[in-house]
Amino acid sequence: MYARKRLKKAVLVVVALVLTILNITPLIWTFMSGFKTRLEIFTIPPVWIPKSLNLANYEAIFDKRLHNLENSVAITVGSTAGVLLIAVPAAFALTVFAMKNKKHLEFWILSTRMMPPIAAAIPLYLGIKEIGLYDTRWGVMLIYIGFNLPFAIWMATTFMRQLPGEIFEAALVDGCSWPQVLLRIAVPLSVGGLSTVAIFTALFCWNELLLAVFLTSSNAKTFTVVLTEFVGQTNIVWELMAAGAVIQIVPIVILTFLTQRYIVAGLTMGAVKQ
Amino acid sequence: MLKRLISLTVVLSCILLPLSLAQAQDGVDWDAELGDWSGNTLKILMVGDPWVTAFDDINPLFEELTGANIVLDAYGYDQTHEKEVLVGTSQSSDYDVIVFDAPWVGEFAEGGFVEDLTPYLDATDPAIIAWDDFMPSFIDVVTWKEQITGVPFGPYILLSHYRTDLYEEAGLEPAETIPDFVANAQALTKDGMYGAALNYQRGSPIGQAWFEYIYAFGGKPFESTYPGSPDPYADMTPLLDSPESIAVVQFFKDMLDYVPIGAENVAWDERATLFATGQVAAVNAWTVRTPGFANPEQSIVVDKFATAMFPHAEGAEPSPPLGGWAMGINKFSEQKDMAWDYIKWFTSQDTLKQFVLAGGPPARMSHMEDPDILAAQHWIPTVAESVPYTYADCRPRIPESSEIITTIGNYVSQAVVGEMSVEDAMKAADEDIATLLKNAGYVVNQ
Amino acid sequence: MAANRRIRNLFLAPAIIYLLFMSIYPLIYSLYLSTTRKNLSRPYQKGFIGFDNYSNLITNDLFRTAIENTIVLAVASILIELIIAFFIARLFVAISDVPGSSIIRTVFILPMMLTPVVSGLLWSYILSPSLGIANHILRELGQAPYPWLASSDTALKSVIMINVWQWSPFLMLLMLAGLMSIPREQYEAAAMDGANILQVVRHIEMPFLRNVVLIGIIFRVIDNFRLFDIIYVTTRGGPGSATEVVTMYAYREMFGFFNVGYGSAAAVLILIMANIVTLVLNRFIRGEEGNVR
């Protein structure tokens, strides 16, 4: 009986392993293609493993596209910081203060997240242009922060609600002001939850395309926009696309492994009230 | 590393050597002619066509001459148009040199996106500009109501490319007319080989293709838009549901039998790649692609292809499609003098010759007789043969052109994939375009 | 108390002002633009035209196709994702006590973390009819090559496939969390009662999964409604109108043709549709919550 159970489990592990490898085969294929030369890309039948560890594609990208990578990093970091700065106090207020129509306010905040970016595209483009922030990192950050606030506030509120309210009261009795309660107690205690908020905001900013396409042209162009240019109507450079894709996803893969606990927690606690 | 260094040296000397020779011959004193732009950055916005790599080799020469630093941003076809209009409408000074396609000329001139170059041309030594040496029909392209919107540097002509080995084996001659073209494609589609490759991708790729073929079917897009017309935009009544137009779309549909699988998403790059990788026996492609077919790094048909003039309607004059690129100055650039220095340097006879040798299409008539170029590029005579028949307005150059071409392309694509009948699709396209043109204030009689 | 209120407002104000600006200003501006014929690249073309843009949109076949495609895409993707997610989640639950299984799980969910542009690009390379590895494998297996993204019959299916590949892990994670929260005893009790697998799924697992799944569905509906990146890099809405979706349609009008008047009308309609969908789903969930509690 026991042996059979073990065997069954072993089979399941193998199945899971096979499915997982199949699931990421496209990533492996892309990784391999990043090392190919132009001729290897055009070889029919396609070659799985390139003849040599050709780094020319990576060199070409770092040579010419470093600026765009820097933009992506700066915009991601800046937007994430901005989101936390605005969302955390708001979430704290929604957690600790009584309020009329709180449910409605919360729902309204969340509903702004439902807005498809395309629905606001023209006004945002014209507005950003008007205040002179078109094609600047600040302009992109300004908009990214706005698009991330609803979800961030919602998630941060969920996490803060799990803190015992008595701690706040005790701190107030001890003479802490509300901002002190927020900074010294609420934030440190919910640091895990806030990390989740930060991770999801950063992911959004790092991955975003549509807004970046029309908010930037040259100076603030992000790396996601650059990636779309490798596969144009007039010129398709698969080998650069593959290398670029690898550069784009390496930080994500690292982040996923480092923070997998938070990702699962974020999705389950942020999105699911258990 | 060593290997790379050697190849770099070879490449550089290939480019530098002829240039220094040419300079010695023509003796333009660029040091005196060009300003000192040390510390300035010149920004160029252009399409990412295959010759974009030639700029990487040629631009350093300008940087060396003037001290300027050149930044070049290249995009796909539609994206280039979108970006350039955004630069113009947002009055951005981010770019100095704007590279634009023939159909966008009217839009950029009327919208005030590009500088009128007439005063710049007048102030420059005519020997350097050699304006009359440019392809005459492309001079027409860049001229919009007395205004010079840009200097030609990359006019494209559509050529027939065919596999000499396969044609010989099958005893075929390159197609002179469309029926020949179809018959050849049919005859060569066998044993895993396909007869041709065409642009089928929805939007501008197939929309442009419709304009490429409409004259070859004896038709015209609008009432007054035809070679020799006194004013191509006098009567803009669209003729999209004319028998000729229907025939073009039906031809696209019929040709689906002779093109490789996945045709419906093919745009310029795949169209050429299919030929370069030996999967199709013929392709009608812009001259910008031809150097790639002859480049062993990108092609396996290097010694196996030849060119011929684009097929035409039976009993009619040939009308090879004309397209391609000119360089203009962004109206809102803050460095217009540097931009002009760059343009006049790049389009000068010597620099442009290096560009052609590095894979650019010839813009100057003298280059089509240049022994170096003729020796390196066996298709140049076909280009020269086509030039007299080219027509500047074969695709309209009015401000609405881009929308017209894309809209037509969407309908043609729907007809080709069978979502609508050819007649219904072209009727709907005709109505849409008529409304668009009427709203824009053109003469439309229906 | 008054001090508290001031602090509360101080904490909330930046967020609320920000969100007002992000939602109300675009709405009003779009409403205004949508009644004009404004075109960015043709500044001479302007004028108030009332609701013409809206009536043109509603009667436009391509816009209607875009709506249909968006719905098909959302429904098909989510259904398939749910089925795949359920089985994979059960698989991971079954091996959750095996050391190292969390690493396998993390690798499995990688696609959902991926930049959507990248997933679009890498699939368009894999599915390229002539150069792609997918057709090469099919040929090796003795099958006819498949046109994938490049035929009007198969393009939408291919986009759905990419979508499912990327987002099944998301629903899988949610379901995993739901399944893991089921107390062991319930399974044991069921086993004692001799319940079969279907009964276990229906009477024990479903109740725990319902809420997670509903919230997951809301997220996925919203995501599909704004789907842009994958289409933008693979098909741009073609061939024909096979993969035309509302975002692509509006994008082309706004930034391809610069018809900001007409494009804004499309934006307003998209916004209205998104709100209706959200309201319906939300009502549904709130109703469900009411039943559960």
mmCIF file of N, CA and C in Angstrom, chain B residues 18 27 31 51 78-79 96 113 116 129 136 168 260 287 367 401:
data_model
loop_
_atom_site.group_PDB
_atom_site.id
_atom_site.type_symbol
_atom_site.label_atom_id
_atom_site.label_comp_id
_atom_site.label_asym_id
_atom_site.label_seq_id
_atom_site.Cartn_x
_atom_site.Cartn_y
_atom_site.Cartn_z
ATOM 1 N N PRO B 18 37.356 53.648 -51.150
ATOM 2 C CA PRO B 18 36.728 54.280 -52.317
ATOM 3 C C PRO B 18 36.340 55.717 -52.019
ATOM 4 N N GLY B 27 36.892 66.382 -55.282
ATOM 5 C CA GLY B 27 37.483 67.497 -54.592
ATOM 6 C C GLY B 27 36.521 68.430 -53.887
ATOM 7 N N ASP B 31 35.702 70.000 -45.334
ATOM 8 C CA ASP B 31 36.083 70.749 -44.135
ATOM 9 C C ASP B 31 35.606 72.190 -44.215
ATOM 10 N N TRP B 51 18.818 48.904 -45.509
ATOM 11 C CA TRP B 51 20.010 49.753 -45.645
ATOM 12 C C TRP B 51 20.351 50.511 -44.382
ATOM 13 N N ASP B 78 4.838 51.248 -40.360
ATOM 14 C CA ASP B 78 3.726 51.989 -39.757
ATOM 15 C C ASP B 78 4.188 52.816 -38.564
ATOM 16 N N GLN B 79 5.082 52.215 -37.768
ATOM 17 C CA GLN B 79 5.565 52.925 -36.582
ATOM 18 C C GLN B 79 6.308 54.188 -36.968
ATOM 19 N N ASP B 96 16.167 65.970 -35.755
ATOM 20 C CA ASP B 96 16.592 67.019 -36.676
ATOM 21 C C ASP B 96 16.310 66.610 -38.110
ATOM 22 N N PHE B 113 5.213 69.805 -40.892
ATOM 23 C CA PHE B 113 6.131 68.997 -40.081
ATOM 24 C C PHE B 113 7.573 69.136 -40.554
ATOM 25 N N ASP B 116 10.621 73.726 -45.578
ATOM 26 C CA ASP B 116 10.782 73.866 -47.028
ATOM 27 C C ASP B 116 12.280 74.047 -47.321
ATOM 28 N N ILE B 129 25.003 69.802 -54.720
ATOM 29 C CA ILE B 129 23.639 69.274 -54.737
ATOM 30 C C ILE B 129 23.387 68.450 -55.998
ATOM 31 N N PRO B 136 14.290 61.952 -62.019
ATOM 32 C CA PRO B 136 13.307 63.028 -62.235
ATOM 33 C C PRO B 136 11.966 62.758 -61.553
ATOM 34 N N GLU B 168 15.208 28.605 -66.271
ATOM 35 C CA GLU B 168 15.879 27.960 -67.392
ATOM 36 C C GLU B 168 15.426 26.508 -67.504
ATOM 37 N N PRO B 260 3.847 30.221 -50.596
ATOM 38 C CA PRO B 260 4.010 29.266 -49.497
ATOM 39 C C PRO B 260 2.982 29.471 -48.378
ATOM 40 N N THR B 287 13.568 47.656 -54.949
ATOM 41 C CA THR B 287 15.022 47.579 -55.158
ATOM 42 C C THR B 287 15.803 47.571 -53.853
ATOM 43 N N HIS B 367 24.736 57.579 -61.005
ATOM 44 C CA HIS B 367 25.116 56.324 -60.337
ATOM 45 C C HIS B 367 24.674 55.103 -61.130
ATOM 46 N N SER B 401 -3.202 60.137 -47.437
ATOM 47 C CA SER B 401 -2.716 58.922 -48.102
ATOM 48 C C SER B 401 -2.557 57.735 -47.172
#
